[in-house]
Amino acid sequence: MSIQSLVIQNEEKELSFDMSYIPEFFRGKCEVELNETAERKKQSIQELRKMLENDKSTEKICFHSDLLVQYLRHSKYNTNKALNQLRNLNALRKKEVKMFQPIPDEYFSTKPSAKFLVVFPKRSPDGCTMVLFQIGFFPFSYRRTSESLSKICLTCSVRR
């Protein structure tokens, strides 16, 4: 099955916000674009685990297989590139501890951002979190420059 037919099949379905499975669309995409097979995935995970164990900065960290698979997919199963990305993740975790702490649900209803930013309980067909950003409700005290507002908009994938 081609990627285009998978996209067309998946186009109108919304995905739940909390996902504990990989939709068929993504599995098909991995098989077609990355030539992913169960054996290749298993072999690459083992190879990456050995590399992580031999690396000073990551030797004491136990990485979940799911996380390793995501980095392998992102690097198109290049284990050296995946290792480098995991090193960078580890360095970022050490440097920016607060970034990796969960955000409590109350935060979205009690903070000023609740007036102009809404996180939807569903995901788009391609798996992205859907957020409603209402520029008209953006507080003027937050608008330091139009440049900062532009940066916020650029980081979001805008859909109509």
Coordinates of N, CA and C in Angstrom, one line a residue:
M1 N 0.8 -1.2 0.0 CA 0.0 0.0 0.0 C 0.9 1.2 0.0
S2 N 0.6 2.2 -0.8 CA 1.4 3.4 -1.0 C 1.1 4.4 0.2
I3 N 2.0 5.3 0.4 CA 1.9 6.3 1.4 C 0.7 7.2 1.1
Q4 N 0.5 7.5 -0.2 CA -0.6 8.4 -0.6 C -2.0 7.8 -0.2
S5 N -2.1 6.5 -0.5 CA -3.4 5.8 -0.1 C -3.6 5.8 1.4
L6 N -2.5 5.6 2.1 CA -2.6 5.6 3.6 C -3.0 7.0 4.1
V7 N -2.5 8.0 3.5 CA -2.8 9.4 3.9 C -4.3 9.7 3.6
I8 N -4.8 9.2 2.4 CA -6.2 9.4 2.0 C -7.1 8.7 3.0
Q9 N -6.7 7.5 3.3 CA -7.5 6.7 4.3 C -7.6 7.4 5.6
N10 N -6.5 7.9 6.1 CA -6.4 8.5 7.4 C -6.8 9.9 7.5
E11 N -7.1 10.6 6.4 CA -7.2 12.0 6.3 C -8.3 12.6 7.2
E12 N -9.4 11.9 7.3 CA -10.6 12.5 8.0 C -10.7 11.9 9.4
K13 N -9.8 11.1 9.9 CA -9.9 10.5 11.3 C -9.2 11.4 12.2
E14 N -9.8 11.6 13.4 CA -9.1 12.3 14.5 C -8.6 11.2 15.4
L15 N -7.4 11.4 16.0 CA -6.8 10.5 16.9 C -7.0 11.0 18.3
S16 N -7.1 10.1 19.3 CA -7.2 10.5 20.7 C -6.0 11.2 21.2
F17 N -6.1 12.1 22.2 CA -5.0 12.9 22.7 C -4.0 11.9 23.3
D18 N -4.5 11.0 24.2 CA -3.6 10.0 24.9 C -3.6 8.8 24.0
M19 N -2.4 8.5 23.5 CA -2.3 7.3 22.6 C -1.4 6.3 23.2
S20 N -1.9 5.1 23.2 CA -1.0 4.0 23.7 C -0.7 3.0 22.6
Y21 N -1.0 3.4 21.4 CA -0.7 2.5 20.3 C -0.2 3.3 19.1
I22 N 0.3 2.6 18.1 CA 0.8 3.3 16.9 C -0.3 3.0 15.8
P23 N -0.9 4.1 15.3 CA -1.9 3.9 14.2 C -1.3 3.2 13.0
E24 N -2.2 2.4 12.3 CA -1.7 1.7 11.1 C -1.1 2.6 10.1
F25 N -1.6 3.8 10.0 CA -1.0 4.8 9.0 C 0.5 5.0 9.3
F26 N 0.9 5.1 10.6 CA 2.3 5.4 10.9 C 3.1 4.1 10.6
R27 N 2.6 2.9 11.0 CA 3.3 1.7 10.8 C 3.6 1.5 9.3
G28 N 2.6 1.8 8.5 CA 2.7 1.7 7.0 C 3.8 2.6 6.5
K29 N 3.8 3.8 7.0 CA 4.7 4.8 6.6 C 6.2 4.4 7.0
C30 N 6.3 3.8 8.1 CA 7.7 3.3 8.6 C 8.1 2.2 7.7
E31 N 7.2 1.3 7.3 CA 7.6 0.2 6.4 C 8.0 0.7 5.0
V32 N 7.3 1.6 4.5 CA 7.5 2.1 3.2 C 8.8 3.0 3.1
E33 N 8.8 4.0 4.0 CA 9.9 5.0 3.9 C 11.2 4.6 4.6
L34 N 11.1 3.8 5.6 CA 12.3 3.4 6.3 C 12.7 2.0 6.2
N35 N 11.9 1.2 5.4 CA 12.2 -0.2 5.2 C 12.2 -0.9 6.6
E36 N 11.4 -0.5 7.5 CA 11.4 -1.0 8.9 C 10.8 -2.4 8.9
T37 N 11.5 -3.3 9.5 CA 11.0 -4.7 9.7 C 11.3 -5.0 11.2
A38 N 10.6 -6.0 11.7 CA 10.7 -6.3 13.1 C 12.2 -6.7 13.4
E39 N 12.8 -7.4 12.5 CA 14.2 -7.8 12.8 C 15.2 -6.6 12.7
R40 N 15.0 -5.8 11.8 CA 15.8 -4.6 11.7 C 15.7 -3.7 12.9
K41 N 14.4 -3.5 13.4 CA 14.2 -2.7 14.5 C 14.9 -3.3 15.8
K42 N 14.7 -4.6 16.0 CA 15.3 -5.3 17.1 C 16.8 -5.2 17.1
Q43 N 17.4 -5.5 15.9 CA 18.9 -5.4 15.8 C 19.4 -4.0 16.0
S44 N 18.7 -3.0 15.5 CA 19.1 -1.6 15.7 C 19.0 -1.2 17.2
I45 N 18.0 -1.6 17.8 CA 17.8 -1.3 19.3 C 18.9 -1.9 20.1
Q46 N 19.3 -3.1 19.8 CA 20.4 -3.8 20.5 C 21.7 -3.1 20.3
E47 N 21.9 -2.7 19.0 CA 23.2 -2.0 18.7 C 23.2 -0.6 19.4
L48 N 22.1 0.1 19.4 CA 22.1 1.4 20.0 C 22.2 1.2 21.5
R49 N 21.6 0.2 22.1 CA 21.8 0.0 23.6 C 23.3 -0.2 24.0
K50 N 24.0 -1.0 23.2 CA 25.4 -1.3 23.4 C 26.2 0.0 23.3
M51 N 25.9 0.8 22.3 CA 26.6 2.1 22.2 C 26.3 3.0 23.4
L52 N 25.0 3.0 23.9 CA 24.7 3.9 25.0 C 25.4 3.4 26.3
E53 N 25.5 2.1 26.4 CA 26.2 1.5 27.6 C 27.7 1.9 27.6
N54 N 28.3 2.0 26.4 CA 29.7 2.3 26.3 C 30.0 3.8 26.3
D55 N 29.0 4.6 26.3 CA 29.1 6.0 26.3 C 29.1 6.5 27.8
K56 N 30.1 7.4 28.1 CA 30.2 7.9 29.5 C 29.0 8.7 30.0
S57 N 28.4 9.5 29.1 CA 27.3 10.4 29.5 C 26.0 9.6 29.6
T58 N 25.8 8.4 29.1 CA 24.6 7.7 29.1 C 24.6 6.3 29.7
E59 N 25.8 5.9 30.2 CA 26.0 4.5 30.6 C 25.1 4.1 31.8
K60 N 24.7 5.1 32.6 CA 23.8 4.7 33.8 C 22.4 4.9 33.6
I61 N 22.0 5.3 32.4 CA 20.6 5.6 32.1 C 20.0 4.4 31.4
C62 N 18.8 4.0 31.8 CA 18.0 2.9 31.2 C 17.0 3.6 30.2
F63 N 17.2 3.5 29.0 CA 16.3 4.0 28.0 C 15.2 3.0 27.6
H64 N 13.9 3.5 27.5 CA 12.9 2.6 27.1 C 13.0 2.3 25.6
S65 N 12.6 1.1 25.2 CA 12.7 0.7 23.8 C 11.9 1.7 22.9
D66 N 10.8 2.1 23.4 CA 9.9 3.0 22.6 C 10.7 4.3 22.2
L67 N 11.4 4.8 23.2 CA 12.1 6.1 23.0 C 13.3 5.8 22.0
L68 N 13.9 4.7 22.1 CA 15.0 4.4 21.2 C 14.5 4.2 19.8
V69 N 13.3 3.6 19.6 CA 12.7 3.4 18.3 C 12.4 4.7 17.7
Q70 N 11.9 5.7 18.5 CA 11.6 7.0 17.9 C 12.9 7.7 17.4
Y71 N 13.9 7.6 18.2 CA 15.2 8.2 17.7 C 15.8 7.5 16.5
L72 N 15.6 6.2 16.5 CA 16.1 5.4 15.3 C 15.3 5.8 14.1
R73 N 14.0 6.0 14.2 CA 13.2 6.3 13.1 C 13.5 7.8 12.6
H74 N 13.7 8.7 13.6 CA 14.1 10.0 13.2 C 15.4 10.1 12.4
S75 N 16.3 9.2 12.8 CA 17.6 9.2 12.2 C 17.7 8.2 11.0
K76 N 16.6 7.7 10.6 CA 16.5 6.7 9.5 C 17.4 5.5 9.8
Y77 N 17.3 5.1 11.0 CA 18.1 3.9 11.5 C 19.6 4.0 11.4
N78 N 20.1 5.2 11.4 CA 21.5 5.5 11.5 C 21.8 5.5 13.0
T79 N 22.4 4.5 13.6 CA 22.6 4.4 15.0 C 23.6 5.4 15.6
N80 N 24.6 5.8 14.8 CA 25.5 6.9 15.2 C 24.8 8.2 15.4
K81 N 23.9 8.5 14.4 CA 23.2 9.8 14.5 C 22.2 9.7 15.7
A82 N 21.5 8.6 15.9 CA 20.6 8.4 17.0 C 21.3 8.6 18.3
L83 N 22.5 8.0 18.4 CA 23.3 8.1 19.7 C 23.6 9.6 19.9
N84 N 24.0 10.3 18.9 CA 24.3 11.7 19.1 C 23.1 12.5 19.5
Q85 N 22.0 12.2 19.0 CA 20.7 12.9 19.4 C 20.4 12.6 20.8
L86 N 20.6 11.3 21.2 CA 20.3 10.9 22.6 C 21.3 11.6 23.6
R87 N 22.5 11.8 23.2 CA 23.5 12.5 24.0 C 23.0 14.0 24.2
N88 N 22.5 14.5 23.1 CA 22.0 15.9 23.2 C 20.8 16.0 24.1
L89 N 19.9 15.0 24.0 CA 18.7 15.0 24.9 C 19.2 14.9 26.3
N90 N 20.1 14.1 26.6 CA 20.6 13.9 28.0 C 21.2 15.2 28.5
A91 N 22.0 15.9 27.6 CA 22.6 17.2 28.0 C 21.5 18.2 28.3
L92 N 20.5 18.2 27.4 CA 19.4 19.2 27.6 C 18.7 18.9 28.9
R93 N 18.4 17.6 29.2 CA 17.8 17.2 30.4 C 18.5 17.7 31.7
K94 N 19.8 17.6 31.6 CA 20.7 18.1 32.8 C 20.7 19.6 32.9
K95 N 20.7 20.2 31.7 CA 20.8 21.7 31.7 C 19.4 22.4 32.0
E96 N 18.3 21.8 31.5 CA 17.0 22.4 31.6 C 16.1 21.5 32.3
V97 N 16.2 21.3 33.6 CA 15.4 20.3 34.4 C 13.9 20.6 34.3
K98 N 13.6 21.9 34.4 CA 12.2 22.2 34.5 C 11.4 21.9 33.2
M99 N 12.1 21.9 32.1 CA 11.5 21.6 30.8 C 10.9 20.2 30.7
F100 N 11.5 19.3 31.5 CA 11.1 17.9 31.5 C 10.1 17.5 32.6
Q101 N 9.6 18.5 33.4 CA 8.6 18.2 34.4 C 7.3 18.3 33.8
P102 N 6.3 17.4 34.2 CA 5.0 17.5 33.6 C 4.3 18.8 34.0
I103 N 3.4 19.2 33.1 CA 2.6 20.4 33.4 C 1.3 20.0 34.0
P104 N 0.9 20.5 35.2 CA -0.4 20.1 35.8 C -1.6 20.6 35.0
D105 N -2.7 19.9 35.0 CA -3.9 20.3 34.2 C -4.4 21.7 34.7
E106 N -4.3 22.0 36.0 CA -4.8 23.3 36.5 C -4.1 24.5 35.8
Y107 N -2.9 24.2 35.4 CA -2.1 25.3 34.7 C -2.8 25.9 33.5
F108 N -3.5 25.0 32.8 CA -4.2 25.4 31.6 C -5.5 26.2 31.9
S109 N -6.0 26.1 33.1 CA -7.2 26.8 33.4 C -7.0 28.1 34.3
T110 N -5.9 28.1 35.1 CA -5.7 29.2 36.0 C -4.7 30.3 35.5
K111 N -3.9 30.0 34.5 CA -2.9 30.9 34.0 C -3.5 31.8 32.9
P112 N -2.9 33.0 32.7 CA -3.5 33.9 31.7 C -3.5 33.3 30.3
S113 N -2.7 32.3 30.1 CA -2.6 31.7 28.7 C -3.9 30.9 28.4
A114 N -4.7 30.6 29.5 CA -6.0 29.9 29.3 C -7.0 30.8 28.5
K115 N -6.8 32.1 28.4 CA -7.7 32.9 27.7 C -7.5 32.9 26.2
F116 N -6.3 32.6 25.8 CA -6.0 32.7 24.4 C -5.4 31.4 23.8
L117 N -5.2 30.4 24.6 CA -4.6 29.1 24.2 C -5.4 28.0 24.7
V118 N -5.9 27.1 23.8 CA -6.7 26.0 24.2 C -6.1 24.7 23.5
V119 N -5.8 23.7 24.3 CA -5.3 22.4 23.8 C -6.5 21.5 23.6
F120 N -6.8 21.0 22.4 CA -7.9 20.2 22.1 C -7.6 18.8 22.6
P121 N -8.7 18.0 22.9 CA -8.5 16.7 23.4 C -8.3 15.6 22.3
K122 N -8.1 16.0 21.1 CA -7.9 15.1 20.0 C -6.6 15.5 19.3
R123 N -6.1 14.6 18.5 CA -4.9 14.9 17.6 C -5.4 14.9 16.2
S124 N -4.6 15.6 15.3 CA -4.9 15.7 13.9 C -4.6 14.3 13.3
P125 N -5.1 14.0 12.1 CA -4.8 12.7 11.4 C -3.3 12.4 11.3
D126 N -2.4 13.4 11.3 CA -1.0 13.0 11.2 C -0.4 12.9 12.6
G127 N -1.2 12.9 13.7 CA -0.7 12.7 15.0 C -0.3 13.9 15.8
C128 N -0.4 15.1 15.2 CA 0.0 16.3 15.9 C -1.1 16.8 16.9
T129 N -0.6 17.3 18.0 CA -1.5 17.9 19.0 C -2.2 19.1 18.4
M130 N -3.5 19.3 18.6 CA -4.2 20.5 18.1 C -4.4 21.5 19.1
V131 N -4.0 22.7 18.8 CA -4.1 23.8 19.7 C -4.8 25.0 19.1
L132 N -5.7 25.7 19.8 CA -6.3 26.9 19.3 C -5.6 28.1 19.9
F133 N -5.0 28.9 19.1 CA -4.3 30.1 19.6 C -5.1 31.3 19.1
Q134 N -5.8 32.0 20.0 CA -6.7 33.1 19.6 C -5.9 34.4 19.8
I135 N -5.4 34.9 18.7 CA -4.5 36.1 18.8 C -5.2 37.3 19.3
G136 N -6.5 37.4 19.1 CA -7.3 38.5 19.5 C -7.4 38.6 21.0
F137 N -7.3 37.5 21.7 CA -7.3 37.5 23.2 C -6.0 37.5 23.8
F138 N -4.9 37.7 23.0 CA -3.6 37.7 23.5 C -3.4 39.0 24.3
P139 N -3.1 39.0 25.6 CA -3.0 40.2 26.4 C -1.9 41.2 25.9
F140 N -2.2 42.4 25.9 CA -1.3 43.5 25.4 C 0.0 43.5 26.2
S141 N -0.1 43.2 27.5 CA 1.1 43.3 28.4 C 2.1 42.2 28.0
Y142 N 1.6 41.2 27.3 CA 2.6 40.1 26.8 C 3.2 40.5 25.5
R143 N 2.6 41.4 24.8 CA 3.1 41.7 23.5 C 4.3 42.6 23.5
R144 N 5.4 42.0 23.7 CA 6.6 42.9 23.8 C 7.0 43.4 22.4
T145 N 6.9 42.6 21.4 CA 7.2 43.0 20.1 C 6.4 42.1 19.1
S146 N 6.2 42.6 18.0 CA 5.5 41.7 17.0 C 6.3 40.6 16.6
E147 N 7.6 40.7 16.8 CA 8.6 39.6 16.5 C 8.4 38.4 17.4
S148 N 8.1 38.7 18.7 CA 7.9 37.6 19.6 C 6.6 36.8 19.3
L149 N 5.5 37.6 18.9 CA 4.3 36.9 18.5 C 4.5 36.1 17.2
S150 N 5.3 36.6 16.3 CA 5.7 35.9 15.1 C 6.4 34.6 15.4
K151 N 7.3 34.6 16.3 CA 8.0 33.4 16.7 C 7.1 32.4 17.2
I152 N 6.1 32.8 18.0 CA 5.1 31.8 18.5 C 4.4 31.2 17.4
C153 N 3.9 32.0 16.4 CA 3.2 31.5 15.3 C 4.0 30.6 14.4
L154 N 5.3 30.9 14.3 CA 6.2 30.1 13.4 C 6.4 28.7 14.0
T155 N 6.4 28.6 15.3 CA 6.6 27.3 15.9 C 5.4 26.4 15.8
C156 N 4.3 26.9 15.4 CA 3.1 26.1 15.3 C 2.8 25.8 13.8
S157 N 2.3 24.6 13.6 CA 1.9 24.3 12.2 C 0.5 24.8 12.0
V158 N 0.4 25.8 11.2 CA -0.9 26.4 11.0 C -1.8 25.7 10.0
R159 N -3.0 25.4 10.4 CA -3.9 24.7 9.4 C -5.2 25.5 9.4
R160 N -5.8 25.5 8.3 CA -7.1 26.2 8.2 C -8.2 25.2 8.0

